[in-house]
Amino acid sequence: MIVLTIAMVCGLYICSFCIKQISTRTNVGFSNFQVIKKPCEAPNIEPWEKVYVHYPKPKTYSRDECECNPVRYFAILSTQRSGSGWFETLLNSHTNISSNGEIFSVKVRRSNISTIVETLDKIYNLDWLTSASKNECTAAVGLKWMLNQGLMQHHEEIVEYFNSKGVSAIFLFRRNLLRRMISILANSYDQNAKLLNGTHKSHVHSSHEAEILARYKPTVNLTLLIPNLRQVEEMVAKALESFKSTRHIILYYEDIIKNRSKLIEVQDFLKVPQMDLKSRQVKIHKGSLSQRVENWDDIEKALKGTPYESFLHEDYKI
């Protein structure tokens, strides 16, 4: 009985020891096990281009199976009434492009460089949700930014941000600054008159609405005509000079109107698949420029013999 008791005690001891050993090894094995995600591999691109390829990780949602789809950052830099709204709708008709509109038209967002950077970070991280936002597989994301919306005021810091974050600039301007001026005057008038059933619209989607807005013919202040043209010309030149170190493309509204293959250049610039881009916007001021203002004869006299005389001539037909 004594021998049997000793054997049973020894057996229990040995069994408990083995169980502890197995338990310890199992715990160690599980505690050391980690799921290591394989980093996204950049597509076949040139070394210089790697800074422009990004893999955002939004805080508001998961990109799921698209998390390794590269995203390009861009900004449309323009001036009011230069066709930027129409151009942006063309880009947003592309399945893989999201341009989030005139974000910095809201003053608080451009109050200082800190708020500007905070806003840009949110946009480029795909956390800025607008009607232009696409799905998780967005390949190019950006915004529309007017030169007078804090862009030139903080241009040094913004250039540094663009270069460090890999943001490409798309410049869009109008060659005929006289047409732009007349468009601004007409749009400013409608802000108060609200010709479309008591509402103001900067852009329209029907020929009927376009015809109503086009009936108004502004009178150009001849005293301010040349100074205003010169001011815009200098502002555009300064912007091009300030952002020359960034990766950029320069476009003109008239060139896109005459040659839609320019849109292919833009898609190649953004490295997205080529698609037929479309817009629902309808042009408001068509035809001869002389029919769009009240004092055309006075404008002709004021601009003849000046560097802006070419603005008097038709630059495209539509």
XYZ file of C-alpha atoms in Angstrom:
318
model
C 0.000 0.000 0.000
C 2.843 2.373 0.805
C 4.536 1.636 -2.535
C 1.224 2.095 -4.409
C 0.580 5.400 -2.661
C 4.062 6.677 -3.520
C 3.557 5.609 -7.157
C 0.217 7.464 -7.366
C 1.678 10.651 -5.868
C 4.631 10.519 -8.266
C 2.265 9.942 -11.196
C 0.091 12.932 -10.279
C 3.182 15.103 -9.895
C 4.559 14.070 -13.273
C 1.173 14.644 -15.000
C 0.747 18.112 -13.475
C 4.274 19.065 -14.484
C 3.683 17.952 -18.086
C 0.396 19.852 -18.272
C 2.110 23.046 -17.063
C 4.834 22.619 -19.672
C 2.314 22.165 -22.480
C 0.267 25.152 -21.254
C 3.341 27.380 -21.063
C 4.492 26.477 -24.548
C 1.015 27.048 -25.965
C 0.752 30.499 -24.377
C 4.176 31.476 -25.579
C 3.301 30.401 -29.073
C 0.116 32.455 -29.161
C 1.626 35.515 -27.491
C 4.429 35.676 -30.023
C 2.126 35.252 -33.011
C 1.540 38.560 -34.875
C -0.212 39.353 -38.139
C 2.293 41.295 -40.201
C 0.750 43.152 -43.117
C 2.835 43.250 -46.211
C 3.557 46.873 -47.197
C 2.014 48.103 -50.426
C 4.375 47.871 -53.353
C 4.588 50.873 -55.623
C 3.809 50.175 -59.288
C 6.530 50.338 -61.903
C 7.387 54.009 -61.744
C 10.489 56.137 -62.103
C 12.392 56.886 -58.861
C 11.634 60.624 -59.131
C 7.927 59.864 -59.243
C 7.710 57.911 -55.977
C 7.027 61.050 -53.928
C 3.785 61.514 -55.899
C 2.429 58.025 -55.132
C 0.483 57.673 -51.880
C -1.468 55.081 -49.923
C -3.849 57.060 -47.668
C -5.380 55.470 -44.588
C -8.644 57.347 -43.928
C -9.833 57.647 -40.341
C -13.509 57.723 -41.320
C -13.654 54.454 -43.277
C -11.532 51.579 -44.566
C -10.278 51.332 -48.117
C -10.496 47.545 -47.801
C -9.227 45.785 -50.912
C -8.231 49.141 -52.425
C -5.770 50.050 -49.654
C -2.836 49.257 -51.960
C -4.250 51.217 -54.893
C -1.963 54.266 -55.282
C -3.462 57.757 -55.027
C -2.152 60.969 -56.597
C -2.663 64.385 -54.979
C -3.488 67.477 -57.045
C -4.794 71.045 -56.769
C -6.479 73.105 -59.506
C -5.052 76.630 -59.166
C -7.114 79.234 -60.981
C -8.940 82.576 -60.910
C -12.668 83.231 -60.736
C -14.626 82.919 -64.023
C -11.800 81.152 -65.832
C -13.696 77.938 -66.541
C -12.453 76.164 -63.422
C -15.942 75.065 -62.361
C -16.609 73.514 -65.770
C -13.154 71.944 -65.812
C -13.669 70.418 -62.377
C -16.959 68.798 -63.440
C -15.056 67.222 -66.339
C -12.501 65.732 -63.961
C -15.199 64.489 -61.596
C -16.881 62.629 -64.449
C -13.866 60.308 -64.346
C -14.442 57.170 -62.287
C -11.161 57.503 -60.392
C -10.865 61.279 -59.842
C -12.312 63.249 -56.920
C -11.971 67.032 -56.926
C -13.695 68.446 -53.860
C -14.555 71.949 -55.015
C -13.591 75.417 -53.835
C -12.713 74.378 -50.278
C -10.978 77.625 -49.319
C -13.856 79.891 -50.324
C -14.739 79.533 -46.621
C -12.577 82.167 -44.890
C -12.032 80.286 -41.633
C -10.273 77.477 -43.497
C -7.693 79.906 -44.885
C -7.348 82.105 -41.786
C -3.740 80.977 -41.262
C -1.285 78.427 -42.595
C -2.108 75.980 -39.772
C -5.782 75.762 -40.747
C -4.801 75.491 -44.404
C -2.438 72.573 -43.737
C -4.990 70.884 -41.479
C -7.598 71.106 -44.235
C -5.225 69.860 -46.923
C -4.174 66.898 -44.768
C -7.804 65.904 -44.331
C -8.516 66.174 -48.065
C -5.486 64.161 -49.133
C -6.100 61.510 -46.485
C -9.498 60.923 -48.179
C -11.320 62.072 -45.031
C -12.953 65.097 -46.673
C -16.333 63.818 -47.828
C -18.269 65.786 -50.482
C -20.585 64.994 -53.377
C -17.432 64.576 -55.488
C -16.033 61.828 -53.267
C -15.751 58.530 -55.090
C -15.271 55.041 -53.699
C -12.348 53.523 -51.868
C -10.482 53.073 -55.151
C -10.011 56.781 -55.868
C -6.785 57.213 -57.849
C -6.498 61.022 -57.782
C -7.845 63.415 -55.163
C -7.692 67.191 -54.977
C -9.512 70.510 -54.826
C -10.073 73.763 -56.660
C -8.160 76.736 -55.231
C -8.475 80.363 -56.342
C -5.318 82.484 -56.216
C -7.005 85.078 -53.981
C -8.139 82.523 -51.379
C -5.006 82.503 -49.228
C -2.952 80.735 -51.889
C -0.681 83.641 -52.798
C -0.719 85.074 -49.280
C 0.944 81.886 -47.976
C 2.536 80.711 -51.225
C 5.957 79.928 -49.728
C 4.557 77.548 -47.112
C 2.123 76.011 -49.606
C 4.881 75.386 -52.163
C 6.876 73.657 -49.422
C 3.817 71.562 -48.532
C 3.204 70.608 -52.179
C 6.802 69.526 -52.662
C 7.050 67.588 -49.396
C 3.657 65.883 -49.760
C 3.925 65.238 -53.489
C 1.022 67.439 -54.614
C 0.826 68.245 -58.344
C -0.520 71.641 -59.445
C -2.913 72.075 -62.378
C -2.918 75.735 -63.456
C -6.035 76.781 -65.345
C -6.298 80.330 -66.661
C -8.079 82.272 -69.359
C -6.124 83.819 -72.212
C -8.748 86.464 -72.929
C -8.900 88.421 -69.689
C -11.512 90.771 -71.169
C -13.978 87.889 -71.498
C -13.207 86.946 -67.926
C -13.872 90.508 -66.741
C -17.230 90.644 -68.507
C -18.185 87.276 -67.019
C -17.304 88.543 -63.526
C -19.444 91.673 -64.001
C -22.413 89.628 -65.195
C -22.062 87.132 -62.344
C -21.788 89.933 -59.766
C -24.965 91.515 -61.123
C -26.874 88.242 -60.819
C -25.798 87.827 -57.191
C -28.123 90.741 -56.407
C -30.686 90.500 -59.223
C -31.169 86.710 -58.974
C -32.576 86.415 -62.468
C -33.412 82.706 -62.242
C -36.647 82.682 -60.242
C -35.097 84.567 -57.358
C -31.992 82.379 -57.101
C -28.383 83.058 -58.032
C -26.459 80.514 -60.091
C -22.848 80.858 -61.170
C -23.213 77.797 -63.419
C -26.261 76.408 -65.209
C -27.276 73.065 -66.689
C -29.842 74.132 -69.303
C -29.849 76.330 -72.403
C -32.950 78.126 -71.121
C -31.212 79.234 -67.925
C -28.110 80.247 -69.898
C -30.215 82.426 -72.223
C -31.820 84.229 -69.285
C -28.474 85.067 -67.681
C -26.936 86.081 -71.024
C -29.554 88.782 -71.563
C -27.815 91.069 -69.115
C -25.081 93.159 -70.743
C -22.760 94.889 -68.276
C -21.130 98.261 -68.822
C -17.365 98.147 -68.333
C -15.752 100.935 -66.303
C -13.194 102.312 -68.764
C -11.149 103.970 -66.021
C -10.519 100.620 -64.347
C -10.375 98.526 -67.530
C -6.627 98.485 -68.207
C -5.537 98.564 -64.512
C -7.764 95.544 -63.789
C -6.452 93.609 -66.789
C -2.897 94.389 -65.751
C -3.554 93.373 -62.143
C -4.866 89.944 -63.147
C -2.020 89.468 -65.622
C 0.545 90.211 -62.908
C -1.198 87.946 -60.397
C -1.122 85.021 -62.829
C 2.538 85.650 -63.661
C 3.421 85.763 -59.951
C 1.597 82.483 -59.306
C 3.430 80.716 -62.123
C 6.739 82.033 -60.860
C 6.010 81.127 -57.228
C 4.980 77.530 -58.005
C 7.533 76.786 -60.726
C 9.408 74.362 -58.426
C 6.328 72.142 -58.074
C 5.270 69.422 -60.482
C 2.686 71.243 -62.570
C 0.845 71.579 -65.853
C -0.433 74.856 -67.365
C -3.779 74.901 -69.148
C -5.902 77.601 -70.758
C -9.669 77.509 -70.996
C -9.679 78.487 -74.681
C -7.248 75.697 -75.579
C -9.475 73.058 -73.959
C -12.531 74.429 -75.774
C -10.779 74.211 -79.145
C -8.895 70.969 -78.524
C -10.457 68.407 -76.194
C -7.337 66.243 -76.480
C -5.975 68.571 -73.786
C -8.092 66.545 -71.378
C -6.083 63.463 -72.314
C -2.939 65.350 -71.299
C -4.504 66.064 -67.916
C -5.400 62.406 -67.376
C -1.880 61.375 -68.327
C -0.552 64.008 -65.925
C -2.626 62.467 -63.109
C -1.686 58.928 -64.207
C -5.290 57.736 -64.443
C -6.872 55.604 -67.194
C -8.042 57.647 -70.171
C -11.793 58.233 -70.330
C -14.199 60.446 -72.255
C -14.830 63.298 -69.791
C -18.195 65.059 -69.841
C -19.898 67.972 -68.109
C -23.531 68.941 -67.676
C -22.685 72.631 -67.475
C -23.953 74.879 -70.277
C -21.948 77.905 -71.410
C -23.684 81.201 -70.601
C -21.960 83.845 -72.747
C -21.680 82.520 -76.291
C -20.869 84.157 -79.597
C -19.321 87.525 -80.315
C -17.819 89.387 -77.390
C -19.111 92.676 -78.820
C -22.672 91.482 -78.154
C -21.994 90.801 -74.487
C -21.479 94.400 -73.277
C -23.246 97.754 -73.603
C -20.247 99.999 -74.329
C -18.289 97.884 -76.810
C -17.252 100.869 -78.996
C -15.710 102.600 -75.981
C -13.879 99.407 -74.999
C -12.433 99.092 -78.505
C -11.092 102.650 -78.385
C -9.617 102.122 -74.917
C -7.740 98.921 -75.819
C -6.529 99.713 -79.336
C -2.800 100.270 -79.384
C -2.332 98.643 -75.965
C -0.874 95.215 -75.092
C -4.484 94.075 -74.564
C -5.786 94.872 -78.040
C -5.782 91.176 -78.950
C -8.579 90.627 -76.414
C -10.941 92.446 -78.771
C -10.753 89.650 -81.320
C -12.515 86.335 -81.197
C -10.290 83.647 -79.704
C -12.668 80.716 -80.207
C -16.069 79.917 -81.668
C -18.749 78.300 -79.549
